[in-house]
mmCIF file of C-alpha atoms in Angstrom:
data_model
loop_
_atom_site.group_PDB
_atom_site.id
_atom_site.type_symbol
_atom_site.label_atom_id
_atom_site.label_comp_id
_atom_site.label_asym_id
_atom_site.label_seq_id
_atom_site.Cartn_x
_atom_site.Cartn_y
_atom_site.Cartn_z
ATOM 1 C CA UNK X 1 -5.733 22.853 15.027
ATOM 2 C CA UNK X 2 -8.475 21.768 12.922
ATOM 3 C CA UNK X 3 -6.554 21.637 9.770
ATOM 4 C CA UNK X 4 -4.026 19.669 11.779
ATOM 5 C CA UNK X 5 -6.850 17.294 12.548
ATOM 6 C CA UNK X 6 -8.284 17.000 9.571
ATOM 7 C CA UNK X 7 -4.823 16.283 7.650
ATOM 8 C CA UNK X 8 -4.644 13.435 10.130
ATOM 9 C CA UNK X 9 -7.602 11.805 9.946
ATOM 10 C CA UNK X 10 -6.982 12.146 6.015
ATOM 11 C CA UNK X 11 -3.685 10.665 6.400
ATOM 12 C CA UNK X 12 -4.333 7.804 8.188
ATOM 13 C CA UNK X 13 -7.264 7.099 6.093
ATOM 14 C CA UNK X 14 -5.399 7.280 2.403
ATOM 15 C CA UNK X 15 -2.946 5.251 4.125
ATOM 16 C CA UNK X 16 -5.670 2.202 5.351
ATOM 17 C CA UNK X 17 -7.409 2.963 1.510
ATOM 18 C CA UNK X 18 -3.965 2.862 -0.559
ATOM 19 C CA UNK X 19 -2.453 -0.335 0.860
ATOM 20 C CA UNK X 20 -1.747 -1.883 -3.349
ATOM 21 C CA UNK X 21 0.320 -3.394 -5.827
ATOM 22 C CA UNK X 22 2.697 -2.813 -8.487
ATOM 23 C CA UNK X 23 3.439 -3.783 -11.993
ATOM 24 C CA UNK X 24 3.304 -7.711 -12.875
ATOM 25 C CA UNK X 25 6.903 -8.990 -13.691
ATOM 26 C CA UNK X 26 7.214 -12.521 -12.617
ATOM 27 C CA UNK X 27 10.659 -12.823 -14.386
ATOM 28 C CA UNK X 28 12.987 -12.145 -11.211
ATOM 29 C CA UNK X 29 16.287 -11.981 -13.308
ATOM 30 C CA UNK X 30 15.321 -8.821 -14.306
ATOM 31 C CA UNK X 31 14.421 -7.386 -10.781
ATOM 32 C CA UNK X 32 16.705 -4.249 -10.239
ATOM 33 C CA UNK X 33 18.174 -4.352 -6.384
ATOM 34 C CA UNK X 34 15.241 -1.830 -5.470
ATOM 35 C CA UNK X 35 12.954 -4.259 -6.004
ATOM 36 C CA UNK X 36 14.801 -6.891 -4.318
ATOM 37 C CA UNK X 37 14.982 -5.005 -1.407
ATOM 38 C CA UNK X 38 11.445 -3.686 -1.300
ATOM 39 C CA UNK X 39 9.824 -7.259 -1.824
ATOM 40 C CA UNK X 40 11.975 -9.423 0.592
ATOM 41 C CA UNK X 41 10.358 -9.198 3.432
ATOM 42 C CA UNK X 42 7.670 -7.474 5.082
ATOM 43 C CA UNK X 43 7.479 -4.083 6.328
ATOM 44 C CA UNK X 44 6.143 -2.460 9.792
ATOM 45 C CA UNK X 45 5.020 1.216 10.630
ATOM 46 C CA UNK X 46 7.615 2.879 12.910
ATOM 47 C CA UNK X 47 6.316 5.969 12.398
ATOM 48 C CA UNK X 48 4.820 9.801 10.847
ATOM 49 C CA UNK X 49 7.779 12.234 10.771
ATOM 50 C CA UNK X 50 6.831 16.099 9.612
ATOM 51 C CA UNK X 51 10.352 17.655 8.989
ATOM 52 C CA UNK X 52 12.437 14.842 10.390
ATOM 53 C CA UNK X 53 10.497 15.280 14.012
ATOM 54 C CA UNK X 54 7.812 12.556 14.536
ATOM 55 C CA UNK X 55 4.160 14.112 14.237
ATOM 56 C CA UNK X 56 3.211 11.467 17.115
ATOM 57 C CA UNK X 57 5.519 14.157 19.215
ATOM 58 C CA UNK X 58 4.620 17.530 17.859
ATOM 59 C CA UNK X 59 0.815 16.803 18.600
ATOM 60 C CA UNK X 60 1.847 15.483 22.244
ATOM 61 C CA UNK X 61 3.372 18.230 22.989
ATOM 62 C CA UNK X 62 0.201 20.583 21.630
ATOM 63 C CA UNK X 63 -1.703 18.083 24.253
ATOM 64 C CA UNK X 64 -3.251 16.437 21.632
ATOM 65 C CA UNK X 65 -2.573 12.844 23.005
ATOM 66 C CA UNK X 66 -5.511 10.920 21.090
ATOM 67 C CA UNK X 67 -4.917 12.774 17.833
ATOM 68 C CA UNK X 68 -1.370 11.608 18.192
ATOM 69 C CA UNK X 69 -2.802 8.064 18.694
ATOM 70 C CA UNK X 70 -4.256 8.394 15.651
ATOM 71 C CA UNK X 71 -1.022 8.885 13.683
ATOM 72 C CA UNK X 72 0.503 5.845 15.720
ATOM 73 C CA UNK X 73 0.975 3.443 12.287
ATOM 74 C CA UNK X 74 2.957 0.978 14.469
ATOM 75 C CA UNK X 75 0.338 -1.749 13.677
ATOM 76 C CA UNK X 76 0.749 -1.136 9.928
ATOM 77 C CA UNK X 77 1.907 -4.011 8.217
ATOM 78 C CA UNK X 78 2.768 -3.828 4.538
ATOM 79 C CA UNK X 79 4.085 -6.715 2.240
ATOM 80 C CA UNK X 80 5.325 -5.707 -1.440
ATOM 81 C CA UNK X 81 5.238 -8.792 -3.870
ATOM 82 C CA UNK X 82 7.283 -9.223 -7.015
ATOM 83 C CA UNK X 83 4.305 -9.775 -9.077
ATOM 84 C CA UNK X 84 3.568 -5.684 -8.421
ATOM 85 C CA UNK X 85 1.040 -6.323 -6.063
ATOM 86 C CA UNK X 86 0.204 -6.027 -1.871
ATOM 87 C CA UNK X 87 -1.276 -6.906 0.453
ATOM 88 C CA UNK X 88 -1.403 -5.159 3.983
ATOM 89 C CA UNK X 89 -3.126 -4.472 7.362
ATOM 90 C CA UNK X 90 -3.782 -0.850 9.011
ATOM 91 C CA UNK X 91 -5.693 -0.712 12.178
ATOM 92 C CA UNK X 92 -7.289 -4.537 11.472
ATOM 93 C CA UNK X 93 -8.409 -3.363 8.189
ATOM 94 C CA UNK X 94 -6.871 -5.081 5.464
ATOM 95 C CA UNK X 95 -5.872 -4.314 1.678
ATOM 96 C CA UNK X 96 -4.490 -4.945 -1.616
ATOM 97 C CA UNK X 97 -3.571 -3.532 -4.467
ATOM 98 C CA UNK X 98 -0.815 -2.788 -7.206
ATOM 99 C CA UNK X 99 2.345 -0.863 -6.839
ATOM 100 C CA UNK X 100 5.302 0.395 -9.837
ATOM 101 C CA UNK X 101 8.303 2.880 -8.920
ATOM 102 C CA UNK X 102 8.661 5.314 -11.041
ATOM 103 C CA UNK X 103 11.072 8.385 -11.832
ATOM 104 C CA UNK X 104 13.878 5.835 -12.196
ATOM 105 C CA UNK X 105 12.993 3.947 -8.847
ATOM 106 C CA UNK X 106 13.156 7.152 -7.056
ATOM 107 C CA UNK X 107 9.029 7.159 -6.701
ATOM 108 C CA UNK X 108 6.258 4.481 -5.820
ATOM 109 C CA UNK X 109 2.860 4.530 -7.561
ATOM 110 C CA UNK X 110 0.213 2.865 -5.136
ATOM 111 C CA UNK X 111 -3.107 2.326 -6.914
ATOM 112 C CA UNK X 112 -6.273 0.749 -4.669
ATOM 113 C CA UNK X 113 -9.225 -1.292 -5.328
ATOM 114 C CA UNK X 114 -10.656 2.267 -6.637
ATOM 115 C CA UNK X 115 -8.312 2.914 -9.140
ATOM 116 C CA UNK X 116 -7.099 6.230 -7.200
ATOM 117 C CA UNK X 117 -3.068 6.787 -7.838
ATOM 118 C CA UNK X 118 -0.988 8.073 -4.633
ATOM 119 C CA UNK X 119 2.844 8.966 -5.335
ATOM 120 C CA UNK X 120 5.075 8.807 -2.629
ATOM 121 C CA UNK X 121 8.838 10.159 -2.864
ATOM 122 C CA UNK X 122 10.942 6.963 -1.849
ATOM 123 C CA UNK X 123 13.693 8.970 0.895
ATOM 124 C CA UNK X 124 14.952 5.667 2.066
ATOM 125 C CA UNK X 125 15.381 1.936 0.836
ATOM 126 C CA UNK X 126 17.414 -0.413 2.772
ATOM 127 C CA UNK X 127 17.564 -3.567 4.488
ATOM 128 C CA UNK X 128 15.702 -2.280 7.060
ATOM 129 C CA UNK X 129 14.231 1.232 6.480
ATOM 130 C CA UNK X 130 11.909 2.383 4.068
ATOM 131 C CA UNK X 131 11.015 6.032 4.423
ATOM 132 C CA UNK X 132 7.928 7.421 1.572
ATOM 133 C CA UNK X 133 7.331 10.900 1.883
ATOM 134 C CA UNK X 134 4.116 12.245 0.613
ATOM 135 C CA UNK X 135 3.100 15.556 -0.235
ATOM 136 C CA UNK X 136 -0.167 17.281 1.194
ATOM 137 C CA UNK X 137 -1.344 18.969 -2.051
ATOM 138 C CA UNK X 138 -1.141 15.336 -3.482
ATOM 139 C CA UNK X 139 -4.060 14.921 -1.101
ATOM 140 C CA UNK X 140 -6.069 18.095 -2.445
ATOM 141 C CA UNK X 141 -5.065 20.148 1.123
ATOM 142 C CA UNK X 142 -3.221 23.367 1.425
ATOM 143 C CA UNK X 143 0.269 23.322 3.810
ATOM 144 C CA UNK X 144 -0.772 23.556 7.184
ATOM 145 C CA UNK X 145 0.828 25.548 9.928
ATOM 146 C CA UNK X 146 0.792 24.071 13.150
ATOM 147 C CA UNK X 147 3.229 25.171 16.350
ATOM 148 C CA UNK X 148 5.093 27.320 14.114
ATOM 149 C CA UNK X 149 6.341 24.522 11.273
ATOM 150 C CA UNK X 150 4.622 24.308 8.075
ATOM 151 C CA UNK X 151 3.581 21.364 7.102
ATOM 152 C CA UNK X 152 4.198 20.216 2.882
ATOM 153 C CA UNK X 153 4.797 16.995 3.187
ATOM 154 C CA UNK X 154 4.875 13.739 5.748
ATOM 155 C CA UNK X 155 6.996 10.696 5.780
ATOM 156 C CA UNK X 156 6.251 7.035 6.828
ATOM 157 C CA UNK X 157 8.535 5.038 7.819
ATOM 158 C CA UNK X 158 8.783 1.611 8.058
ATOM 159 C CA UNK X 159 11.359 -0.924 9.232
ATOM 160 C CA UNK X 160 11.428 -4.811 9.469
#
């Protein structure tokens, strides 16, 4: 349960920290759809998911109602310009920073205000879902067992 906690509390803080911005490319005939659809609007938290079952649940269930506030990203607000760049909000605190996919749009680079890369997996780009999945080793943790699931990786999601 500690790990569990700890993983959290990391989480949601690389999350607040990482908030950034992409390359620059101002010309928008050249923006692929990907980009189109990740820079036309805003996007809001819906939610941490650990295997396709929301981690908001899994801790509820352990009784661990205020860690499970603590995963609640439903006040995240994230807004990805053409330019490569971002700006959000987390918990009041806001950010900025650059942003790039990679892997032939399949993965987004966020770099902060500290220079410090996170790669998330892009699972899901629509309209009106965008799903990231990150991996726990990318955040220099072991997998972590908790109720019997291991946990590798997380996804955010966030819809508008």
């Amino acid at each position: 349960m500690r790990n569990l906690r700890l993983i959290a509390l990391l989480l949601v803080t690389l999350f607040s920290l990482s908030l950034s911005s992409c390359k620059d490319d101002d010309d928008s005939e050249d923006m692929s759809p990907k980009t189109a659809l990740l820079t036309e609007k805003e996007w809001t938290g819906e939610g941490i998911y650990v295997q396709g079952t929301s981690l908001a649940l899994l801790l509820q269930l352990a009784g661990e109602e205020d860690l499970a506030e603590q995963f609640n990203i439903s006040s995240t607000k994230i807004k990805f310009e053409k330019d490569g760049t971002f700006t959000g909000t987390s918990n009041g605190v806001m950010d900025s920073g650059k942003w790039k996919f990679t892997d032939n749009e399949q993965k987004i680079v966020i770099t902060n205000a500290d220079n410090q890369e996170t790669t998330f997996k892009v699972n899901s780009l629509t309209e009106s879902n965008l799903n990231l999945e990150l991996n726990v080793e990318d955040l220099g943790m072991e997998p972590v067992e908790f109720q019997g699931v291991t946990i590798n990786t997380v996804e955010l999601r966030f819809v508008r």
